[in-house]
mmCIF file of C-alpha atoms and ligand atoms in Angstrom:
data_model
loop_
_atom_site.group_PDB
_atom_site.id
_atom_site.type_symbol
_atom_site.label_atom_id
_atom_site.label_comp_id
_atom_site.label_asym_id
_atom_site.label_seq_id
_atom_site.Cartn_x
_atom_site.Cartn_y
_atom_site.Cartn_z
ATOM 1 C CA MET A 296 65.914 80.624 103.411
ATOM 2 C CA GLU A 297 64.995 79.440 99.931
ATOM 3 C CA LYS A 298 64.780 82.974 98.791
ATOM 4 C CA ILE A 299 68.283 83.640 100.095
ATOM 5 C CA TYR A 300 69.523 80.545 98.294
ATOM 6 C CA SER A 301 68.099 81.645 95.001
ATOM 7 C CA VAL A 302 69.593 85.065 95.413
ATOM 8 C CA PHE A 303 72.923 83.421 96.094
ATOM 9 C CA PHE A 304 72.499 81.209 93.068
ATOM 10 C CA ILE A 305 71.750 84.117 90.806
ATOM 11 C CA LEU A 306 74.692 85.992 92.240
ATOM 12 C CA LEU A 307 76.957 82.985 91.720
ATOM 13 C CA VAL A 308 75.865 82.382 88.142
ATOM 14 C CA GLY A 309 75.984 86.076 87.524
ATOM 15 C CA THR A 310 79.500 86.233 88.901
ATOM 16 C CA LEU A 311 80.670 83.299 86.788
ATOM 17 C CA PHE A 312 79.213 84.877 83.725
ATOM 18 C CA VAL A 313 80.781 88.222 84.471
ATOM 19 C CA ASN A 314 84.075 86.520 85.309
ATOM 20 C CA LEU A 315 84.127 84.819 81.922
ATOM 21 C CA GLN A 316 83.522 88.126 80.250
ATOM 22 C CA ILE A 317 86.158 89.769 82.393
ATOM 23 C CA SER A 318 88.807 87.112 81.788
ATOM 24 C CA ASN A 319 88.326 87.781 78.096
ATOM 25 C CA ALA A 320 88.700 91.434 78.683
ATOM 26 C CA ALA A 321 90.977 91.274 81.734
ATOM 27 C CA LYS A 322 93.027 94.164 80.474
ATOM 28 C CA THR A 323 90.062 96.463 80.084
ATOM 29 C CA TYR A 324 88.913 95.515 83.555
ATOM 30 C CA ARG A 325 92.208 96.376 85.198
ATOM 31 C CA ASN A 326 92.357 99.581 83.239
ATOM 32 C CA ALA A 327 89.060 100.557 84.840
ATOM 33 C CA ILE A 328 91.102 101.652 87.855
ATOM 34 C CA PRO A 329 92.331 105.105 86.880
ATOM 35 C CA PRO A 330 96.099 105.599 87.151
ATOM 36 C CA ILE A 331 97.190 108.026 89.856
ATOM 37 C CA PHE A 332 100.215 110.314 89.747
ATOM 38 C CA ILE A 333 101.038 112.009 93.024
ATOM 39 C CA PHE A 334 103.063 115.189 93.535
ATOM 40 C CA GLY A 335 103.966 117.347 96.494
ATOM 41 C CA ASP A 336 105.549 117.248 99.932
ATOM 42 C CA SER A 337 105.847 114.991 102.976
ATOM 43 C CA THR A 338 102.061 114.747 103.347
ATOM 44 C CA ALA A 339 102.151 112.506 100.245
ATOM 45 C CA ASP A 340 105.751 111.176 100.243
ATOM 46 C CA VAL A 341 105.854 107.359 100.384
ATOM 47 C CA GLY A 342 109.617 107.015 100.552
ATOM 48 C CA THR A 343 111.091 109.275 97.866
ATOM 49 C CA ASN A 344 113.563 110.890 100.239
ATOM 50 C CA SER A 345 114.785 107.492 101.463
ATOM 51 C CA PHE A 346 116.332 107.030 98.007
ATOM 52 C CA LEU A 347 118.391 110.199 98.462
ATOM 53 C CA PRO A 348 121.353 109.294 100.668
ATOM 54 C CA THR A 349 122.113 112.922 101.441
ATOM 55 C CA SER A 350 118.529 114.032 102.062
ATOM 56 C CA LYS A 351 118.114 115.691 105.435
ATOM 57 C CA ILE A 352 114.351 115.194 105.566
ATOM 58 C CA ARG A 353 113.480 111.540 105.966
ATOM 59 C CA ALA A 354 111.436 109.099 108.006
ATOM 60 C CA ASP A 355 112.980 105.711 107.184
ATOM 61 C CA PHE A 356 113.623 104.848 110.836
ATOM 62 C CA PRO A 357 111.427 103.878 113.815
ATOM 63 C CA HIS A 358 109.106 104.852 115.457
ATOM 64 C CA ASN A 359 107.895 105.884 112.004
ATOM 65 C CA GLY A 360 106.007 103.000 110.421
ATOM 66 C CA ILE A 361 105.246 101.321 113.755
ATOM 67 C CA ASP A 362 101.706 100.491 112.539
ATOM 68 C CA PHE A 363 102.723 99.698 108.968
ATOM 69 C CA PRO A 364 102.725 95.987 107.984
ATOM 70 C CA ASN A 365 105.776 94.422 109.701
ATOM 71 C CA ALA A 366 106.303 97.733 111.523
ATOM 72 C CA ASN A 367 108.305 98.783 108.492
ATOM 73 C CA PRO A 368 109.629 102.381 108.436
ATOM 74 C CA THR A 369 109.027 103.015 104.735
ATOM 75 C CA GLY A 370 109.972 106.668 104.651
ATOM 76 C CA ARG A 371 106.370 107.751 105.200
ATOM 77 C CA PHE A 372 106.039 110.500 107.806
ATOM 78 C CA SER A 373 103.402 108.492 109.647
ATOM 79 C CA ASN A 374 102.873 105.622 112.048
ATOM 80 C CA GLY A 375 101.456 103.705 109.070
ATOM 81 C CA TYR A 376 99.940 104.707 105.761
ATOM 82 C CA ASN A 377 99.423 108.328 104.693
ATOM 83 C CA SER A 378 96.729 110.184 102.733
ATOM 84 C CA ALA A 379 98.314 109.314 99.378
ATOM 85 C CA ASP A 380 97.863 105.640 100.278
ATOM 86 C CA PHE A 381 94.267 105.994 101.406
ATOM 87 C CA LEU A 382 93.326 108.082 98.391
ATOM 88 C CA SER A 383 94.894 105.520 96.061
ATOM 89 C CA LYS A 384 93.113 102.754 97.936
ATOM 90 C CA LEU A 385 89.735 104.462 97.604
ATOM 91 C CA MET A 386 90.380 104.658 93.865
ATOM 92 C CA GLY A 387 90.948 100.904 93.681
ATOM 93 C CA HIS A 388 94.716 100.642 94.108
ATOM 94 C CA ARG A 389 96.313 98.609 96.877
ATOM 95 C CA ARG A 390 98.063 101.677 98.314
ATOM 96 C CA SER A 391 99.998 104.616 96.837
ATOM 97 C CA PRO A 392 102.047 103.731 93.785
ATOM 98 C CA LYS A 393 105.769 103.477 94.452
ATOM 99 C CA PRO A 394 108.104 106.480 94.335
ATOM 100 C CA TYR A 395 109.588 107.436 90.978
ATOM 101 C CA LEU A 396 113.046 106.957 92.478
ATOM 102 C CA TYR A 397 112.136 103.354 93.290
ATOM 103 C CA PHE A 398 111.356 102.730 89.611
ATOM 104 C CA LEU A 399 114.519 104.539 88.621
ATOM 105 C CA LYS A 400 116.563 102.233 90.850
ATOM 106 C CA THR A 401 114.842 98.934 90.041
ATOM 107 C CA GLY A 402 114.103 99.619 86.390
ATOM 108 C CA LEU A 403 111.536 101.796 84.681
ATOM 109 C CA ASN A 404 108.707 99.489 83.606
ATOM 110 C CA ASN A 405 105.059 99.229 82.535
ATOM 111 C CA LYS A 406 103.835 99.375 86.137
ATOM 112 C CA MET A 407 104.606 103.081 86.035
ATOM 113 C CA PHE A 408 101.673 103.582 83.690
ATOM 114 C CA ARG A 409 99.292 102.660 86.528
ATOM 115 C CA GLY A 410 100.740 105.332 88.752
ATOM 116 C CA VAL A 411 103.857 106.879 90.276
ATOM 117 C CA ASN A 412 104.403 108.887 93.434
ATOM 118 C CA PHE A 413 106.802 111.805 92.960
ATOM 119 C CA ALA A 414 106.152 113.570 96.289
ATOM 120 C CA SER A 415 109.200 114.533 98.312
ATOM 121 C CA GLY A 416 109.231 115.704 101.927
ATOM 122 C CA ALA A 417 110.157 119.383 102.447
ATOM 123 C CA SER A 418 109.413 120.412 98.869
ATOM 124 C CA GLY A 419 107.322 123.445 98.045
ATOM 125 C CA LEU A 420 106.013 125.418 95.119
ATOM 126 C CA LEU A 421 109.113 127.588 95.175
ATOM 127 C CA ASP A 422 112.517 126.051 94.628
ATOM 128 C CA VAL A 423 113.980 128.148 97.452
ATOM 129 C CA THR A 424 111.786 126.003 99.707
ATOM 130 C CA GLY A 425 113.851 122.989 100.703
ATOM 131 C CA LYS A 426 117.033 124.461 99.251
ATOM 132 C CA ASP A 427 120.103 122.628 100.680
ATOM 133 C CA LEU A 428 117.958 119.803 102.096
ATOM 134 C CA ASN A 429 118.623 117.478 99.132
ATOM 135 C CA ILE A 430 115.054 116.707 98.206
ATOM 136 C CA VAL A 431 113.134 116.567 94.915
ATOM 137 C CA PHE A 432 111.757 120.039 94.162
ATOM 138 C CA MET A 433 108.304 120.340 92.607
ATOM 139 C CA SER A 434 109.915 121.477 89.357
ATOM 140 C CA ALA A 435 112.028 118.295 89.340
ATOM 141 C CA GLN A 436 108.955 116.172 90.123
ATOM 142 C CA ILE A 437 107.313 117.554 86.981
ATOM 143 C CA LYS A 438 110.420 116.735 84.947
ATOM 144 C CA GLN A 439 110.306 113.162 86.268
ATOM 145 C CA PHE A 440 106.664 112.925 85.232
ATOM 146 C CA ARG A 441 107.669 114.174 81.800
ATOM 147 C CA SER A 442 110.052 111.229 81.438
ATOM 148 C CA VAL A 443 107.283 108.815 82.465
ATOM 149 C CA CYS A 444 105.078 110.360 79.760
ATOM 150 C CA SER A 445 107.819 110.035 77.141
ATOM 151 C CA ILE A 446 108.456 106.404 78.021
ATOM 152 C CA MET A 447 104.725 105.706 77.875
ATOM 153 C CA ALA A 448 104.376 107.331 74.459
ATOM 154 C CA TYR A 449 107.392 105.400 73.218
ATOM 155 C CA SER A 450 106.287 101.997 74.501
ATOM 156 C CA LYS A 451 102.495 102.224 74.027
ATOM 157 C CA GLY A 452 102.190 104.712 71.227
ATOM 158 C CA ARG A 453 101.050 108.316 71.378
ATOM 159 C CA GLU A 454 97.327 107.622 71.099
ATOM 160 C CA VAL A 455 97.240 105.094 73.952
ATOM 161 C CA ALA A 456 99.441 107.292 76.124
ATOM 162 C CA LYS A 457 97.121 110.228 75.505
ATOM 163 C CA ASN A 458 94.129 108.141 76.610
ATOM 164 C CA VAL A 459 95.872 106.901 79.740
ATOM 165 C CA LEU A 460 96.839 110.433 80.761
ATOM 166 C CA GLU A 461 93.362 111.806 80.105
ATOM 167 C CA LYS A 462 91.754 109.485 82.605
ATOM 168 C CA SER A 463 94.595 109.610 85.155
ATOM 169 C CA MET A 464 94.201 111.348 88.489
ATOM 170 C CA ILE A 465 96.872 113.949 89.188
ATOM 171 C CA ALA A 466 96.977 114.479 92.960
ATOM 172 C CA ILE A 467 98.967 117.427 94.320
ATOM 173 C CA SER A 468 99.530 118.308 97.973
ATOM 174 C CA VAL A 469 101.913 121.229 98.370
ATOM 175 C CA GLY A 470 102.226 124.739 99.812
ATOM 176 C CA SER A 471 102.758 124.277 103.556
ATOM 177 C CA ASN A 472 106.546 124.317 103.350
ATOM 178 C CA ASP A 473 106.554 127.555 101.377
ATOM 179 C CA ILE A 474 104.525 129.223 104.132
ATOM 180 C CA PHE A 475 106.741 127.758 106.862
ATOM 181 C CA GLY A 476 109.719 129.071 104.885
ATOM 182 C CA TYR A 477 108.216 132.545 104.729
ATOM 183 C CA PHE A 478 108.033 132.704 108.531
ATOM 184 C CA GLU A 479 111.345 130.958 109.205
ATOM 185 C CA SER A 480 113.181 133.396 106.954
ATOM 186 C CA ARG A 481 111.354 136.329 108.597
ATOM 187 C CA SER A 482 110.459 137.482 105.123
ATOM 188 C CA THR A 483 109.427 141.089 104.722
ATOM 189 C CA VAL A 484 107.596 140.416 101.457
ATOM 190 C CA ASN A 485 104.009 141.655 101.630
ATOM 191 C CA PRO A 486 101.761 138.652 102.448
ATOM 192 C CA ALA A 487 99.466 139.184 99.453
ATOM 193 C CA VAL A 488 102.461 139.442 97.129
ATOM 194 C CA PHE A 489 103.900 136.259 98.624
ATOM 195 C CA ILE A 490 100.679 134.252 98.210
ATOM 196 C CA ASN A 491 100.504 135.552 94.652
ATOM 197 C CA SER A 492 103.998 134.257 93.940
ATOM 198 C CA LEU A 493 102.864 130.809 95.117
ATOM 199 C CA MET A 494 99.896 130.967 92.734
ATOM 200 C CA THR A 495 102.177 131.962 89.881
ATOM 201 C CA ALA A 496 104.313 128.918 90.590
ATOM 202 C CA TYR A 497 101.221 126.702 90.827
ATOM 203 C CA GLU A 498 99.951 127.960 87.494
ATOM 204 C CA SER A 499 103.433 127.968 85.997
ATOM 205 C CA HIS A 500 103.584 131.101 83.952
ATOM 206 C CA ILE A 501 107.368 131.376 84.292
ATOM 207 C CA ASN A 502 107.621 128.858 81.500
ATOM 208 C CA VAL A 503 105.643 125.780 80.601
ATOM 209 C CA SER A 504 108.526 123.332 80.692
ATOM 210 C CA VAL A 505 109.108 123.946 84.373
ATOM 211 C CA GLY A 506 106.119 124.436 86.626
ATOM 212 C CA ASN A 507 102.933 122.863 87.721
ATOM 213 C CA ILE A 508 99.354 122.787 86.484
ATOM 214 C CA LYS A 509 99.964 124.157 82.986
ATOM 215 C CA ALA A 510 103.032 122.001 82.518
ATOM 216 C CA LEU A 511 101.078 118.900 83.568
ATOM 217 C CA TYR A 512 98.191 119.896 81.313
ATOM 218 C CA ASN A 513 100.553 120.361 78.394
ATOM 219 C CA LEU A 514 101.867 116.849 78.979
ATOM 220 C CA GLY A 515 98.307 115.554 78.636
ATOM 221 C CA ALA A 516 96.981 115.473 82.214
ATOM 222 C CA ARG A 517 93.326 116.535 82.546
ATOM 223 C CA LYS A 518 92.080 115.576 86.019
ATOM 224 C CA PHE A 519 93.564 117.465 88.939
ATOM 225 C CA GLY A 520 92.868 116.532 92.547
ATOM 226 C CA ILE A 521 94.365 119.441 94.467
ATOM 227 C CA ILE A 522 94.856 119.433 98.220
ATOM 228 C CA SER A 523 95.178 122.837 99.855
ATOM 229 C CA VAL A 524 97.154 123.814 102.954
ATOM 230 C CA ALA A 525 95.958 122.650 106.405
ATOM 231 C CA PRO A 526 95.877 125.007 109.437
ATOM 232 C CA ILE A 527 99.636 124.630 109.776
ATOM 233 C CA GLY A 528 99.737 127.055 112.730
ATOM 234 C CA CYS A 529 98.116 124.234 114.736
ATOM 235 C CA CYS A 530 100.974 121.731 114.252
ATOM 236 C CA PRO A 531 102.741 120.928 117.547
ATOM 237 C CA SER A 532 105.929 122.413 116.005
ATOM 238 C CA GLN A 533 104.163 125.768 115.708
ATOM 239 C CA ARG A 534 102.029 125.658 118.870
ATOM 240 C CA ILE A 535 105.187 125.599 120.992
ATOM 241 C CA HIS A 536 105.828 129.166 119.805
ATOM 242 C CA ASN A 537 102.552 130.268 121.403
ATOM 243 C CA ALA A 538 102.799 130.566 125.201
ATOM 244 C CA THR A 539 99.283 129.107 125.586
ATOM 245 C CA GLY A 540 99.981 126.155 123.277
ATOM 246 C CA GLY A 541 97.283 127.541 120.984
ATOM 247 C CA CYS A 542 97.597 127.723 117.205
ATOM 248 C CA LEU A 543 99.779 130.404 115.585
ATOM 249 C CA GLU A 544 96.962 132.436 114.100
ATOM 250 C CA ILE A 545 99.060 134.304 111.547
ATOM 251 C CA GLU A 546 100.129 131.067 109.847
ATOM 252 C CA ASN A 547 96.518 129.899 109.734
ATOM 253 C CA THR A 548 95.583 133.176 108.067
ATOM 254 C CA PHE A 549 98.131 132.402 105.352
ATOM 255 C CA ALA A 550 96.693 128.903 104.914
ATOM 256 C CA GLN A 551 93.217 130.397 104.415
ATOM 257 C CA ALA A 552 94.507 133.007 101.962
ATOM 258 C CA PHE A 553 96.292 130.233 100.061
ATOM 259 C CA TYR A 554 93.025 128.332 99.756
ATOM 260 C CA SER A 555 91.018 131.330 98.507
ATOM 261 C CA SER A 556 93.642 132.227 95.926
ATOM 262 C CA LEU A 557 93.924 128.623 94.769
ATOM 263 C CA ASP A 558 90.150 128.387 94.439
ATOM 264 C CA ALA A 559 90.176 131.460 92.181
ATOM 265 C CA LEU A 560 93.157 130.198 90.188
ATOM 266 C CA LEU A 561 91.571 126.804 89.507
ATOM 267 C CA LYS A 562 88.279 128.398 88.456
ATOM 268 C CA LYS A 563 90.205 130.538 86.004
ATOM 269 C CA LEU A 564 92.354 127.699 84.670
ATOM 270 C CA SER A 565 89.412 125.358 84.150
ATOM 271 C CA CYS A 566 87.845 127.981 81.866
ATOM 272 C CA GLU A 567 91.089 128.583 80.053
ATOM 273 C CA LEU A 568 92.294 125.011 79.558
ATOM 274 C CA SER A 569 89.842 123.004 77.527
ATOM 275 C CA GLY A 570 88.937 119.647 79.092
ATOM 276 C CA MET A 571 90.594 120.405 82.433
ATOM 277 C CA LYS A 572 88.646 119.138 85.464
ATOM 278 C CA TYR A 573 89.525 119.505 89.106
ATOM 279 C CA ALA A 574 88.560 118.859 92.692
ATOM 280 C CA LEU A 575 89.943 121.209 95.334
ATOM 281 C CA GLY A 576 90.178 119.838 98.862
ATOM 282 C CA ASN A 577 89.876 122.432 101.610
ATOM 283 C CA SER A 578 92.303 120.954 104.138
ATOM 284 C CA TYR A 579 91.877 124.013 106.300
ATOM 285 C CA GLU A 580 88.156 123.420 106.855
ATOM 286 C CA MET A 581 88.573 119.669 107.151
ATOM 287 C CA THR A 582 91.243 119.912 109.837
ATOM 288 C CA ILE A 583 89.838 122.859 111.810
ATOM 289 C CA ASN A 584 86.587 120.953 111.985
ATOM 290 C CA VAL A 585 88.448 118.023 113.589
ATOM 291 C CA ILE A 586 90.379 120.318 115.953
ATOM 292 C CA ASN A 587 87.193 122.037 117.088
ATOM 293 C CA HIS A 588 85.178 118.824 117.532
ATOM 294 C CA PRO A 589 87.697 116.134 118.470
ATOM 295 C CA GLN A 590 85.140 113.938 120.236
ATOM 296 C CA LEU A 591 83.142 113.592 116.993
ATOM 297 C CA PHE A 592 86.177 111.869 115.530
ATOM 298 C CA ASN A 593 87.090 109.806 118.607
ATOM 299 C CA LEU A 594 90.201 111.918 119.180
ATOM 300 C CA THR A 595 91.555 112.744 122.621
ATOM 301 C CA SER A 596 94.579 114.788 121.523
ATOM 302 C CA VAL A 597 94.665 117.401 118.775
ATOM 303 C CA ASP A 598 97.599 119.466 120.051
ATOM 304 C CA THR A 599 100.282 116.996 121.160
ATOM 305 C CA ALA A 600 102.270 114.807 118.763
ATOM 306 C CA CYS A 601 102.115 111.076 119.401
ATOM 307 C CA CYS A 602 105.850 110.725 118.762
ATOM 308 C CA GLY A 603 108.391 113.413 119.578
ATOM 309 C CA GLU A 604 110.240 115.204 122.344
ATOM 310 C CA GLY A 605 109.782 118.295 124.494
ATOM 311 C CA TRP A 606 106.681 120.381 125.061
ATOM 312 C CA LEU A 607 103.683 118.890 123.171
ATOM 313 C CA ASN A 608 106.252 116.450 121.724
ATOM 314 C CA GLY A 609 106.680 119.317 119.278
ATOM 315 C CA GLU A 610 110.321 120.218 119.793
ATOM 316 C CA LYS A 611 111.979 117.297 117.985
ATOM 317 C CA ILE A 612 111.207 114.839 115.201
ATOM 318 C CA CYS A 613 110.083 111.268 115.802
ATOM 319 C CA THR A 614 112.979 108.848 116.344
ATOM 320 C CA SER A 615 113.354 105.566 118.232
ATOM 321 C CA LYS A 616 114.447 107.587 121.294
ATOM 322 C CA ALA A 617 111.416 109.873 121.270
ATOM 323 C CA ASN A 618 108.273 109.627 123.431
ATOM 324 C CA LEU A 619 105.633 107.434 121.856
ATOM 325 C CA CYS A 620 101.916 107.414 122.671
ATOM 326 C CA LEU A 621 100.028 104.143 122.969
ATOM 327 C CA ASN A 622 96.573 105.033 121.647
ATOM 328 C CA ARG A 623 97.648 106.262 118.233
ATOM 329 C CA ASN A 624 94.113 106.212 116.858
ATOM 330 C CA ASN A 625 93.159 108.904 119.355
ATOM 331 C CA TYR A 626 95.789 111.406 118.127
ATOM 332 C CA LEU A 627 95.522 113.925 115.306
ATOM 333 C CA PHE A 628 99.294 114.391 115.032
ATOM 334 C CA TRP A 629 101.807 111.628 114.570
ATOM 335 C CA ASP A 630 104.856 113.861 114.832
ATOM 336 C CA LEU A 631 105.503 117.584 115.113
ATOM 337 C CA TYR A 632 104.167 118.250 111.571
ATOM 338 C CA HIS A 633 102.282 115.228 110.255
ATOM 339 C CA PRO A 634 98.925 113.540 110.884
ATOM 340 C CA THR A 635 98.585 110.002 112.200
ATOM 341 C CA GLN A 636 97.538 107.174 109.927
ATOM 342 C CA TYR A 637 94.058 107.470 111.441
ATOM 343 C CA ALA A 638 93.805 111.200 110.696
ATOM 344 C CA SER A 639 95.178 110.641 107.189
ATOM 345 C CA GLU A 640 92.431 108.143 106.517
ATOM 346 C CA LEU A 641 89.809 110.616 107.754
ATOM 347 C CA ALA A 642 91.238 113.242 105.411
ATOM 348 C CA ALA A 643 91.383 110.935 102.393
ATOM 349 C CA THR A 644 87.813 109.752 102.972
ATOM 350 C CA THR A 645 86.617 113.356 103.102
ATOM 351 C CA LEU A 646 88.500 114.268 99.922
ATOM 352 C CA TYR A 647 87.119 111.235 98.160
ATOM 353 C CA SER A 648 83.476 111.375 99.154
ATOM 354 C CA GLY A 649 83.046 114.594 101.141
ATOM 355 C CA GLY A 650 80.526 117.381 100.533
ATOM 356 C CA GLN A 651 80.901 120.845 99.048
ATOM 357 C CA GLN A 652 82.084 122.512 102.256
ATOM 358 C CA PHE A 653 85.238 120.340 102.118
ATOM 359 C CA VAL A 654 85.867 119.657 98.447
ATOM 360 C CA THR A 655 84.700 121.657 95.404
ATOM 361 C CA PRO A 656 83.314 121.825 92.758
ATOM 362 C CA MET A 657 83.199 118.015 93.012
ATOM 363 C CA ASN A 658 84.844 115.412 95.218
ATOM 364 C CA PHE A 659 87.684 113.097 94.168
ATOM 365 C CA ALA A 660 85.292 110.205 93.512
ATOM 366 C CA GLN A 661 83.306 112.365 91.097
ATOM 367 C CA LEU A 662 86.519 113.611 89.503
ATOM 368 C CA ALA A 663 87.766 110.057 89.011
ATOM 369 C CA ALA A 664 84.442 109.087 87.407
ATOM 370 C CA ALA A 665 84.095 112.211 85.232
ATOM 371 C CA THR A 666 84.356 111.621 81.499
HETATM 372 C C1 LIG B 957 112.485 127.541 82.081
HETATM 373 O O1 LIG B 957 112.926 127.853 83.370
HETATM 374 C C2 LIG B 957 114.132 127.244 83.739
HETATM 375 C C3 LIG B 957 114.407 127.528 85.209
HETATM 376 O O2 LIG B 957 113.667 128.595 85.690
HETATM 377 C C4 LIG B 957 115.238 127.724 82.812
HETATM 378 O O3 LIG B 957 116.465 127.106 83.164
HETATM 379 C C5 LIG B 957 114.877 127.383 81.371
HETATM 380 O O4 LIG B 957 115.841 127.899 80.505
HETATM 381 C C6 LIG B 957 113.512 127.961 81.029
HETATM 382 N N1 LIG B 957 113.110 127.478 79.705
HETATM 383 C C7 LIG B 957 112.549 128.245 78.794
HETATM 384 C C8 LIG B 957 112.152 127.579 77.501
HETATM 385 O O5 LIG B 957 112.336 129.443 78.959
HETATM 386 C C1 LIG B 958 97.876 131.726 120.919
HETATM 387 O O1 LIG B 958 96.756 130.909 121.185
HETATM 388 C C2 LIG B 958 95.625 131.608 121.674
HETATM 389 C C3 LIG B 958 94.559 130.553 121.973
HETATM 390 O O2 LIG B 958 95.025 129.704 122.982
HETATM 391 C C4 LIG B 958 95.142 132.609 120.670
HETATM 392 O O3 LIG B 958 94.053 133.340 121.177
HETATM 393 C C5 LIG B 958 96.288 133.550 120.315
HETATM 394 O O4 LIG B 958 95.886 134.415 119.288
HETATM 395 C C6 LIG B 958 97.491 132.747 119.866
HETATM 396 N N1 LIG B 958 98.633 133.649 119.665
HETATM 397 C C7 LIG B 958 99.212 133.817 118.491
HETATM 398 C C8 LIG B 958 100.413 134.713 118.488
HETATM 399 O O5 LIG B 958 98.825 133.299 117.455
HETATM 400 C C1 LIG B 959 87.804 105.154 119.785
HETATM 401 O O1 LIG B 959 88.956 105.069 120.605
HETATM 402 C C2 LIG B 959 88.947 103.997 121.535
HETATM 403 C C3 LIG B 959 90.153 104.152 122.453
HETATM 404 O O2 LIG B 959 91.363 104.091 121.736
HETATM 405 C C4 LIG B 959 88.945 102.672 120.766
HETATM 406 O O3 LIG B 959 88.915 101.597 121.670
HETATM 407 C C5 LIG B 959 87.728 102.633 119.841
HETATM 408 O O4 LIG B 959 87.781 101.487 119.044
HETATM 409 C C6 LIG B 959 87.672 103.860 118.962
HETATM 410 N N1 LIG B 959 86.427 103.903 118.216
HETATM 411 C C7 LIG B 959 86.373 104.125 116.904
HETATM 412 C C8 LIG B 959 84.993 104.168 116.315
HETATM 413 O O5 LIG B 959 87.360 104.284 116.220
#
């Protein structure tokens, strides 16, 4: 007992001492949490599309958000938080930073320098993806980030802005919608040529003002947390096109090819671009592992959406009229395309602290800590 007391005492005194030091250097302390800037599609969207009155892809209505604080439908395609939230949380933030369009509406301010979420549901690497859906294309997301960088340089000075960007995490989750688009349009483009065109867009060789990794690098970003494409053929929306309810294998093949090409591209870029560091999350492996061993993850359903209509609840989006499951923590899919809050947390935890088979050449925690 006495021993415990003395340990407590030391801890208490230690804490007071540290607190005094911290209050002196409160700013430095807060800055220890790296800023996070998030790009991509609905897997990371925390309400961007809700700010676009004419957007056709949105989730700002129930049952979406049913497990969010106050059962608030925030525009996240989830029953609660999504992977962008959990990743941000693991890095020390409260949840994902707010959408850029939120800042644009309420006033661009210093909070943006701690992070912004640009992700927009239905976007892809190619601007033909999501055409006519009134969303924020990837190319537009990069332009928005460019304005954040300019404002930061203007208000904090170039040197400080450079330092902030260098230690910031750039998280990107994109690619699925381009592959869906390829199949929906019954494209006759050779698969290898198509995957190559996605890599070109990811690298941004068209020009450096519009594009992705190189454009972000040229703006000063150095740390890239990249999330690859999941086995999208296993989404309820795709399974309903297989008479057995099994995964659409051809789409999964594309997801795997996307991963391999992205792995090669990032290896190349990290040699080419001095100071660039990255972590590549293999969403395919992560998710297939869950689908093949559901009981290991306490899941009872990995083929049916929790919220939706029709076969496997995969024929229609989640609305207040749709079927809704009760045990949401036992489902992989929230709706016809998106994971539940529970599955999103599993994914974020794996990205953050997972081993080499799921995230290479380092995990997101190591990327965040890298100097
Ligand atoms: C970059 O690409 C965009 C769209 O593809 C084009 O409008 C713009 O003129 C290009 N800029 C340069 C500098 O080539
Ligand atoms: C449909 O699913 C089965 C597994 O249930 C699989 O063997 C088959 O290849 C799938 N069909 C297509 C067209 O992907
Ligand atoms: C597993 O699922 C059951 C049923 O929903 C739930 O009661 C239990 O808490 C879950 N266990 C874990 C470890 O999540």
